[in-house]
Coordinates of N, CA, C and O in Angstrom, one line a residue:
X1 N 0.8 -1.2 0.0 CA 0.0 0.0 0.0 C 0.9 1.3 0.0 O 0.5 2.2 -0.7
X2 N 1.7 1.3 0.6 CA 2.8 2.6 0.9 C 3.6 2.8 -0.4 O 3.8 4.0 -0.8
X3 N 4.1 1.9 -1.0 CA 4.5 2.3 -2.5 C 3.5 2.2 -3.7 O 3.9 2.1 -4.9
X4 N 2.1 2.3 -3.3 CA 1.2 2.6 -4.3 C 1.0 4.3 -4.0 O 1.5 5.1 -4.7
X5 N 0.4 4.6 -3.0 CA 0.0 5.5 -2.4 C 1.5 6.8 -2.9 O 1.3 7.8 -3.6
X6 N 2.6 6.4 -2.5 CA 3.9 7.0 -2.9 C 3.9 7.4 -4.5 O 4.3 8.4 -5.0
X7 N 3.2 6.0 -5.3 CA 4.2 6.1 -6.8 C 2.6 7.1 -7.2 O 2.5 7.8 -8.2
X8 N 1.9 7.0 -6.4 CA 0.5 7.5 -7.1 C 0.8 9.1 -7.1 O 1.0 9.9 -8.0
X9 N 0.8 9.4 -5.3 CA 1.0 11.1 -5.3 C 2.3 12.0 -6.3 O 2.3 13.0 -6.9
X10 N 3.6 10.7 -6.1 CA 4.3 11.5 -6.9 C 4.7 11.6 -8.4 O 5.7 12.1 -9.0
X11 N 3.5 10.9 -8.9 CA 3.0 11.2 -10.3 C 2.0 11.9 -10.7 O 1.8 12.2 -11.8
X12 N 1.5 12.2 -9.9 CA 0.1 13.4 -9.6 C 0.6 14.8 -9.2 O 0.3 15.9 -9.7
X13 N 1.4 14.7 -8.2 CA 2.0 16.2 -7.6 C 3.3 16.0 -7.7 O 3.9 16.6 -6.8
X14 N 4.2 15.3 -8.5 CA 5.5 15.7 -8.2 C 6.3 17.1 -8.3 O 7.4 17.2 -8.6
X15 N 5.7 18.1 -7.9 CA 6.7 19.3 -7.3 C 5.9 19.4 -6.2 O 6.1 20.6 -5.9
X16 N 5.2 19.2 -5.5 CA 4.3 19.0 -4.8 C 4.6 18.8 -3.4 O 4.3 19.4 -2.4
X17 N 5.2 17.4 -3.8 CA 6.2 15.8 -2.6 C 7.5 16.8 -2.4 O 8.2 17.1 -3.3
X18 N 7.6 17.3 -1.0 CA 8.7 17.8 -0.4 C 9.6 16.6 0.2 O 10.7 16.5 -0.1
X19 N 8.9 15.9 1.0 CA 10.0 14.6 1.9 C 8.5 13.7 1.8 O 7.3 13.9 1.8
X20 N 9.5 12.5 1.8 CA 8.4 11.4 2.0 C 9.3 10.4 3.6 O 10.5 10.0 3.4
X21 N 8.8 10.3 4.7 CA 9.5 9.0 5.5 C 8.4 8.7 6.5 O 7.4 9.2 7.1
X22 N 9.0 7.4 6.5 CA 8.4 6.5 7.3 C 8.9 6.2 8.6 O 10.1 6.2 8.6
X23 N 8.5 6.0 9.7 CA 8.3 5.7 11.3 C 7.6 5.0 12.0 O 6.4 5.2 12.0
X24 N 8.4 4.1 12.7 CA 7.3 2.4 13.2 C 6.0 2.4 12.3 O 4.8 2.4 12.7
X25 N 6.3 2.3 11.0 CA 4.9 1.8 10.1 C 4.4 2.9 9.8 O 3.6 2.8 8.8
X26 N 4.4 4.2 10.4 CA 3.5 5.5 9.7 C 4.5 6.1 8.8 O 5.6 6.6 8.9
X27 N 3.4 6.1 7.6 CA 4.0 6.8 6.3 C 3.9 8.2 6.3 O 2.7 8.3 6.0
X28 N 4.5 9.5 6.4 CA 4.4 10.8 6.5 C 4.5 11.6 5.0 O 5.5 11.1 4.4
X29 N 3.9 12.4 4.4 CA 4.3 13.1 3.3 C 4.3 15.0 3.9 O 3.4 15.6 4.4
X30 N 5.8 15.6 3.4 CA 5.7 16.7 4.0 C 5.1 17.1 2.4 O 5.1 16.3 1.5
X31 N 4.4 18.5 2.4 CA 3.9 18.5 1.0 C 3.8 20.5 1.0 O 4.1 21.3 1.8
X32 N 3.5 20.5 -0.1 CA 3.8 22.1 -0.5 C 2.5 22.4 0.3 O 1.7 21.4 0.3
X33 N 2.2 23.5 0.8 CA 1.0 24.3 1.5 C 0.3 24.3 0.6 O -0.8 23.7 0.9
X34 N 0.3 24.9 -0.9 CA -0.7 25.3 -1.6 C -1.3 24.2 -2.5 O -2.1 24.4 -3.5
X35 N -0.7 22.6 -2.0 CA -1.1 22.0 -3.0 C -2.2 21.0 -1.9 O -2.5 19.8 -2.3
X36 N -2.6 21.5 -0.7 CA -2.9 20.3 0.0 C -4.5 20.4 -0.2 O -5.1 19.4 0.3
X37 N -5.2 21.1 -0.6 CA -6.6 20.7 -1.0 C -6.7 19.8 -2.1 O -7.6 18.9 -2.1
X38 N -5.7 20.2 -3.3 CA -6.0 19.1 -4.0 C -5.4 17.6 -4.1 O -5.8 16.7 -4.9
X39 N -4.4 17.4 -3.0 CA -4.1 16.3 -3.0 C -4.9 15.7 -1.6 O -4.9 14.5 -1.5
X40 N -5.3 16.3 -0.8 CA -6.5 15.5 0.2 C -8.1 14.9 -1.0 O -8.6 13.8 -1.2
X41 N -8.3 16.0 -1.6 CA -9.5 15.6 -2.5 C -8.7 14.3 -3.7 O -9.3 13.3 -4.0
X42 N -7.7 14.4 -4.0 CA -7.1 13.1 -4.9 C -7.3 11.9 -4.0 O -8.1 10.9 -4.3
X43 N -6.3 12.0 -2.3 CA -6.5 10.8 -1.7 C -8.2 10.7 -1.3 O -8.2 9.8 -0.4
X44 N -8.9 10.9 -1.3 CA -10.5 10.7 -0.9 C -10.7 10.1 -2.3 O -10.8 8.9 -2.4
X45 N -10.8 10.8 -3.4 CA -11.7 10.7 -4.0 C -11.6 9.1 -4.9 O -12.4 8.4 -5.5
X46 N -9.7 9.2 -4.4 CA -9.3 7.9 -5.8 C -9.7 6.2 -5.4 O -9.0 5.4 -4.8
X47 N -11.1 5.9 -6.2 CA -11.4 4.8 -5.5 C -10.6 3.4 -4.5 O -11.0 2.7 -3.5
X48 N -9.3 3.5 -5.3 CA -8.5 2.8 -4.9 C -7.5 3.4 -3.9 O -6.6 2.6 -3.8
X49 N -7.5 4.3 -3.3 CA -7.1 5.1 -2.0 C -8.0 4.6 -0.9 O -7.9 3.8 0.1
X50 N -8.9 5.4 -1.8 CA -10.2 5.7 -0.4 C -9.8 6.1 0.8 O -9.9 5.4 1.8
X51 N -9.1 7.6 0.9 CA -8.8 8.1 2.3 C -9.9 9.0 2.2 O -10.2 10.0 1.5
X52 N -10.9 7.9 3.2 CA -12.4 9.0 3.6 C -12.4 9.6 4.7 O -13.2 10.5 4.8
X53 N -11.5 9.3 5.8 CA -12.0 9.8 6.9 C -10.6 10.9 7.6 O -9.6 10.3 8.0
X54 N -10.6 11.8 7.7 CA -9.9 13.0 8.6 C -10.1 12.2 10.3 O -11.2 12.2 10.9
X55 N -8.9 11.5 10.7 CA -9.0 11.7 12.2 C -8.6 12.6 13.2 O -8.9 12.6 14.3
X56 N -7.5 13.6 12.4 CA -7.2 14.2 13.5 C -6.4 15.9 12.5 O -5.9 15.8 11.3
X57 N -6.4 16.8 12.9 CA -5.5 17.7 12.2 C -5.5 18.3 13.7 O -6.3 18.5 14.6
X58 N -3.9 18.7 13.2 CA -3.5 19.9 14.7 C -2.2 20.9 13.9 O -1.9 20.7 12.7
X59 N -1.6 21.9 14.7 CA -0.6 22.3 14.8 C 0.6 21.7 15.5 O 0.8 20.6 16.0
X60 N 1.6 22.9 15.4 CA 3.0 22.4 15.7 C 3.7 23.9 15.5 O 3.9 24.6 14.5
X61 N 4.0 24.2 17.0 CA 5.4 25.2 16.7 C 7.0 24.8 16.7 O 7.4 24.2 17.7
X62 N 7.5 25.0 16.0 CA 8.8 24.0 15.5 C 10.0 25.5 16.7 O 11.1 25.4 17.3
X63 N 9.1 26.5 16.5 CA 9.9 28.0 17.1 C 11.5 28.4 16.0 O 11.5 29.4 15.2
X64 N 12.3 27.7 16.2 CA 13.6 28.5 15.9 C 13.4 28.1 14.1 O 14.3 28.6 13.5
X65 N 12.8 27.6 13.4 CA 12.8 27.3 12.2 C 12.0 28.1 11.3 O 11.1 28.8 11.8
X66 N 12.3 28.1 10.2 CA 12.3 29.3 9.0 C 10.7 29.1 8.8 O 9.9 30.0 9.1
X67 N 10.4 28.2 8.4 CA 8.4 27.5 8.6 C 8.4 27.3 9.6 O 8.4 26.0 9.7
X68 N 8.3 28.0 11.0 CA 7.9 28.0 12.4 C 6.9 27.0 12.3 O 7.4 25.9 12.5
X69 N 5.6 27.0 12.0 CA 4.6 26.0 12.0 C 4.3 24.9 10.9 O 4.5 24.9 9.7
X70 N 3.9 24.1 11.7 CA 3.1 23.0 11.0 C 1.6 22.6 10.9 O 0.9 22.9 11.9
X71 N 1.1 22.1 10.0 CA -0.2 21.4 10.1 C -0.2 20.0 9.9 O 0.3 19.5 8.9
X72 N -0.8 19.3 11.2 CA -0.5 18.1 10.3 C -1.8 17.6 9.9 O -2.8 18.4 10.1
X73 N -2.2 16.4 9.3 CA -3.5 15.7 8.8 C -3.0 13.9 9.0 O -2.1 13.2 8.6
X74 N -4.2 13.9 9.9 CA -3.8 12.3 10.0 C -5.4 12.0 9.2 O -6.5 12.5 9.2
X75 N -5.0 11.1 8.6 CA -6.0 10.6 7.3 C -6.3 9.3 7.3 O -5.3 8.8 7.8
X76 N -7.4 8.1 7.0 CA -7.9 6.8 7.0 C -8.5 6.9 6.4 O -9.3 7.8 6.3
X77 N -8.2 5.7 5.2 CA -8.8 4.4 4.8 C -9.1 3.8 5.3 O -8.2 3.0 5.7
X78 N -10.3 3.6 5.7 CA -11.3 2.2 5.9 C -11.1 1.1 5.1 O -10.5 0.1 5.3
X79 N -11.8 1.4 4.0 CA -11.4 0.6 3.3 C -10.1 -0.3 3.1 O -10.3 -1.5 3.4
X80 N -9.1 0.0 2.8 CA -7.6 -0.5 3.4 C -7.2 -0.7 4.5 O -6.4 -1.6 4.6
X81 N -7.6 0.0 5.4 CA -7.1 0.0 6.9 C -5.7 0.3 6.7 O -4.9 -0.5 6.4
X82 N -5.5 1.5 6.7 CA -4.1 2.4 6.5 C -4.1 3.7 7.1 O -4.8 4.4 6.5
X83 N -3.6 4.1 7.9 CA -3.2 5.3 8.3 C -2.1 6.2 7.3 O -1.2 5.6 6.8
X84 N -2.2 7.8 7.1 CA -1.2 8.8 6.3 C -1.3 10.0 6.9 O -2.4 10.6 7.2
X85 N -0.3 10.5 7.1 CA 0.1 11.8 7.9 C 1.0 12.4 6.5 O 1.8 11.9 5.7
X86 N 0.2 13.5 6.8 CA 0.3 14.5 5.5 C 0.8 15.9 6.4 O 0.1 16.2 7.4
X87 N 1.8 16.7 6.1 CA 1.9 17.9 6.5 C 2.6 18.9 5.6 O 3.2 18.7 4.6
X88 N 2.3 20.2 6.2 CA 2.6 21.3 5.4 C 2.9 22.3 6.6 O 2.2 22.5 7.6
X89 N 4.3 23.0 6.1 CA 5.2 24.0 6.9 C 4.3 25.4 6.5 O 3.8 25.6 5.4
X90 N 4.2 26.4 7.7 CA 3.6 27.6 7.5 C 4.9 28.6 8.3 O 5.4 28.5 9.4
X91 N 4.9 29.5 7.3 CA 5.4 30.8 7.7 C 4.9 31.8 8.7 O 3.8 32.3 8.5
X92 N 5.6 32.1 9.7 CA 5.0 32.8 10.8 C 4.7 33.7 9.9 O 3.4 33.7 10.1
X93 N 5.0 34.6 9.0 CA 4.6 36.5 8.0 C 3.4 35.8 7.3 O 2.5 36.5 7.0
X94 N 3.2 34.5 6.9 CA 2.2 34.2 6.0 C 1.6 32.7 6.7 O 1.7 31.6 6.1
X95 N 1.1 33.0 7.8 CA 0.2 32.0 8.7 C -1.2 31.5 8.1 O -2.3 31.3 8.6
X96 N -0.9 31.5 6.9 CA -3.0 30.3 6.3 C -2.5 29.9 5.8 O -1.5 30.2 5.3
X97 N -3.5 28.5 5.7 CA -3.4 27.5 4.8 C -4.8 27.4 4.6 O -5.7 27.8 5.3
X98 N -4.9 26.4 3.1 CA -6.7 26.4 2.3 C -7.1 25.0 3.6 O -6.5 24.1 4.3
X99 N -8.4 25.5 3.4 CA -9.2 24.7 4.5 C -9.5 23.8 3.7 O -10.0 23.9 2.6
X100 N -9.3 22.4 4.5 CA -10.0 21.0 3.7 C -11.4 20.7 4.1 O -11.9 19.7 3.5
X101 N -12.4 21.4 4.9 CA -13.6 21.2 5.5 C -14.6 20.8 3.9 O -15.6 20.2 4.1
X102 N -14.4 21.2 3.0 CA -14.6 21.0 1.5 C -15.1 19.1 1.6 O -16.2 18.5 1.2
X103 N -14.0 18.7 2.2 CA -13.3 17.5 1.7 C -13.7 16.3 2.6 O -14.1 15.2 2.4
X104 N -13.2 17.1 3.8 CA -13.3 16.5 5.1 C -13.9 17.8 6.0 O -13.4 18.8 6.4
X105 N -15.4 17.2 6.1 CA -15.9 17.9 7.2 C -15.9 17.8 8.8 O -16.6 18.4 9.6
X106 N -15.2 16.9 8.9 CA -14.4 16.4 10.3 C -13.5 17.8 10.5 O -13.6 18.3 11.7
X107 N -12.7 18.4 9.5 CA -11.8 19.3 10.0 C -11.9 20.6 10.2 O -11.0 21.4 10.3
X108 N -13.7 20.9 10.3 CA -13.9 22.1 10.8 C -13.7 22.3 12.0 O -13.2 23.4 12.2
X109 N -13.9 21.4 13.3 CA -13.3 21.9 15.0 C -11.8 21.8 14.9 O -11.1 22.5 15.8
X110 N -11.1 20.9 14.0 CA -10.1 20.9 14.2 C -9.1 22.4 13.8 O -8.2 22.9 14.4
X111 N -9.7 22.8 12.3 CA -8.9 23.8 12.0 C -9.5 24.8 13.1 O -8.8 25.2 14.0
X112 N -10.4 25.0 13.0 CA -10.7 26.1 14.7 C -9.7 26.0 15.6 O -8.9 26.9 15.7
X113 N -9.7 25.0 16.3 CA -9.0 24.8 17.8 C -7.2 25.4 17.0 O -6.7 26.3 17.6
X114 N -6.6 25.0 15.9 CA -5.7 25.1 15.6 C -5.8 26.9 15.3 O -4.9 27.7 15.4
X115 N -6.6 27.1 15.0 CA -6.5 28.7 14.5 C -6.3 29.3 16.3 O -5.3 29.9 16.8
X116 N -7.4 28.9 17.0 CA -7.3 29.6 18.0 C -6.2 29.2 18.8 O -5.8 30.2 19.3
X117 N -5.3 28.0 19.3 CA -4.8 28.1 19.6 C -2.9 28.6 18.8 O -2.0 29.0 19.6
X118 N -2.8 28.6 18.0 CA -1.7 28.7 17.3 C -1.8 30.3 16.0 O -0.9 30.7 15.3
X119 N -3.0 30.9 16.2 CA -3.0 31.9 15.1 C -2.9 31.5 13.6 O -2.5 32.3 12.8
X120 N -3.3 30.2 13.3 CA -3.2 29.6 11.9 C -4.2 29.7 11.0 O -4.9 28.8 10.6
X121 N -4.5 31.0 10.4 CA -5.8 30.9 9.8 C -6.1 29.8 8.3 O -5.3 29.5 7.5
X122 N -7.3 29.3 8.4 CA -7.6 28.4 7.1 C -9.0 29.2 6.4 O -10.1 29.6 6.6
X123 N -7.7 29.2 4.9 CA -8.9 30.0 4.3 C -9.9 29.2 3.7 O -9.6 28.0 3.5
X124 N -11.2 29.7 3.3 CA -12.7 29.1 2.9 C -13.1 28.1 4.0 O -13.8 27.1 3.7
X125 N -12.5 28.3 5.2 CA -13.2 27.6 6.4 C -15.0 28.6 6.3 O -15.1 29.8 6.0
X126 N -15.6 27.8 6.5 CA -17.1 28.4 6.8 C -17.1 28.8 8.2 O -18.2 29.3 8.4
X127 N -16.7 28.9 8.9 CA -16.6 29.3 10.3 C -15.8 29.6 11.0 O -15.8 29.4 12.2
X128 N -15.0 30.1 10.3 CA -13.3 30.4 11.6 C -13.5 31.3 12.4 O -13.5 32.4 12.0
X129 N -13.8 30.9 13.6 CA -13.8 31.6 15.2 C -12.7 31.0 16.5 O -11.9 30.1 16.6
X130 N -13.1 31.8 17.5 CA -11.7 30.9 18.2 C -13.2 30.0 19.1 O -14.4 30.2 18.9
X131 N -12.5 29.1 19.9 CA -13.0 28.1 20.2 C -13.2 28.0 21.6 O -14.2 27.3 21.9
X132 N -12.5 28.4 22.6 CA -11.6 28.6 23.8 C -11.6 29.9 24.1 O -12.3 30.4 25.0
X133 N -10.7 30.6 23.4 CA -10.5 32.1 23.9 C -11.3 33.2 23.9 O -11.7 32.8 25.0
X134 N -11.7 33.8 23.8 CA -12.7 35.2 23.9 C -12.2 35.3 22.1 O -11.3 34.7 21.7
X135 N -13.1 36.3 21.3 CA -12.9 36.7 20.0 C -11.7 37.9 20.6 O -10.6 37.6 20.2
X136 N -11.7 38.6 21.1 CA -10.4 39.8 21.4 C -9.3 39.2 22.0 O -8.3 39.9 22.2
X137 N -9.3 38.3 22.3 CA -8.0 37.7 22.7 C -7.1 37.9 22.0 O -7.3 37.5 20.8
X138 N -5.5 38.7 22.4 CA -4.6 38.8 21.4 C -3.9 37.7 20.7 O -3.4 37.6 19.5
X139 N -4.0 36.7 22.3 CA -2.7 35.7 22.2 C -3.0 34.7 21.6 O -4.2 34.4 21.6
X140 N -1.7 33.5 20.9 CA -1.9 32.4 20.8 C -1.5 31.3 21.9 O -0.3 31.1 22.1
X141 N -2.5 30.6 22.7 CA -1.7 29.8 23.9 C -0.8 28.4 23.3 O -0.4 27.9 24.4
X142 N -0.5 27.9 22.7 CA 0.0 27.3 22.4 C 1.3 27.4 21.8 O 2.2 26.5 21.7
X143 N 1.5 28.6 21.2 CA 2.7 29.1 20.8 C 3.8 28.8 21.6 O 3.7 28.9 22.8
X144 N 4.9 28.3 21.1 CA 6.3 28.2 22.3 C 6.7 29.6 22.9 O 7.1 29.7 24.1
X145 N 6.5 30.7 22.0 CA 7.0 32.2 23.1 C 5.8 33.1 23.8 O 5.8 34.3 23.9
X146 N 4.4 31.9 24.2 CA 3.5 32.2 24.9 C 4.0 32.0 26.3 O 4.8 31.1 26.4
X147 N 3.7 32.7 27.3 CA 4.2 32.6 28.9 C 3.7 31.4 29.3 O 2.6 31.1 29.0
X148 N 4.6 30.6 30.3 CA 3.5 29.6 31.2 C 2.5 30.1 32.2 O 1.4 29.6 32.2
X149 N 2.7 30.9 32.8 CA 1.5 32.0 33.4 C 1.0 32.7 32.8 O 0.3 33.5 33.4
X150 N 1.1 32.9 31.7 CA -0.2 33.5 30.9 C 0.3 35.3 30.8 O 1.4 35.8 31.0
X151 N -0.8 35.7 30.6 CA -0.2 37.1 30.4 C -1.1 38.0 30.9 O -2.2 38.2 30.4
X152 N -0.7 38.5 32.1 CA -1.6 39.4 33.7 C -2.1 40.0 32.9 O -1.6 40.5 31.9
X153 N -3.3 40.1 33.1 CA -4.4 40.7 32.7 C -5.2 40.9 31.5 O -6.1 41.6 31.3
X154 N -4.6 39.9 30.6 CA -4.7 39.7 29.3 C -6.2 39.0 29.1 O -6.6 39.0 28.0
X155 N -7.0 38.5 30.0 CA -8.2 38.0 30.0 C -9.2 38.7 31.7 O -8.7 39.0 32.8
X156 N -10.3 38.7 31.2 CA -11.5 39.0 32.5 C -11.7 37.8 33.2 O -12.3 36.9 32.6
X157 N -11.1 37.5 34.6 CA -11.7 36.4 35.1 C -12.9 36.9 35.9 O -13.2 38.1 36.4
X158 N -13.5 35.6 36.0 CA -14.9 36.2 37.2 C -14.5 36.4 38.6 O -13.5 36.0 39.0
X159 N -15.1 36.7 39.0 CA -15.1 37.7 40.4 C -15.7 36.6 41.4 O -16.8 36.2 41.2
X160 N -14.8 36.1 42.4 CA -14.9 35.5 43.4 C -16.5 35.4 44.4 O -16.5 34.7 45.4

């Protein structure tokens, strides 16, 4: 399955496929930002794929690195019973990536939680709000140069 999946994407997107590796059995593809709507819609759509189901998308602050952030997409086949972790590097000056909610409607809380906690906006999300924090909230809490005690006064708590 992993050298189908492999010879398939990088005949479909070959400038696309940044790094391909594998880890105790999970196959990872790092992939260009702007190409990941249509290669999520390729893996869904291609009968012989069949990655239908979005289990999980999150962030990642990497901090000292040139693409500070990540997204990742953990993706299933049922059908096959295969797990694929797909990601794409984001630029702190240029923080969005296209929303797969298109594709996978599983990944509308996910890109949320990821916007609000990390400042990652996804564009043609139908709903991007924060999820957790107040809409005026400046910060991102999950950021590595976010404080562990938070930032005095930066939120209304309630009154004892």
């Amino acid at each position: 399955m992993k050298e189908k999946i492999e010879s398939k994407l990088r005949a479909k997107f070959p400038q696309a496929i940044l790094e391909v590796s594998e880890f105790r059995g999970d196959l990872t593809f790092l992939i260009e930002k702007n190409s990941i709507v249509e290669i999520c819609r390729f893996l869904h759509d291609d009968d012989e794929l069949a990655f239908d189901l979005l289990v999980d998308l999150c962030g990642v602050d990497r901090a000292k690195r040139k693409d500070r952030f990540e997204v990742v997409y953990h993706i299933v086949s049922l059908k096959n019973k295969f797990r694929l972790r797909l990601k794409v590097r984001v630029d702190e000056k240029d923080c969005i990536v296209d929303s797969v909610t298109s594709i996978y409607p599983t990944a509308n809380w996910h890109e949320r939680e990821t916007y609000d906690m990390f400042g990652i906006s996804f564009r043609n999300h139908p709903d991007l709000r924060r999820m957790y924090m107040p809409e005026e909230f400046e910060y991102y809490p999950l950021r590595k140069d976010f404080p562990l005690i938070g930032i005095p006064g930066s939120l209304t708590l309630p009154k004892k």
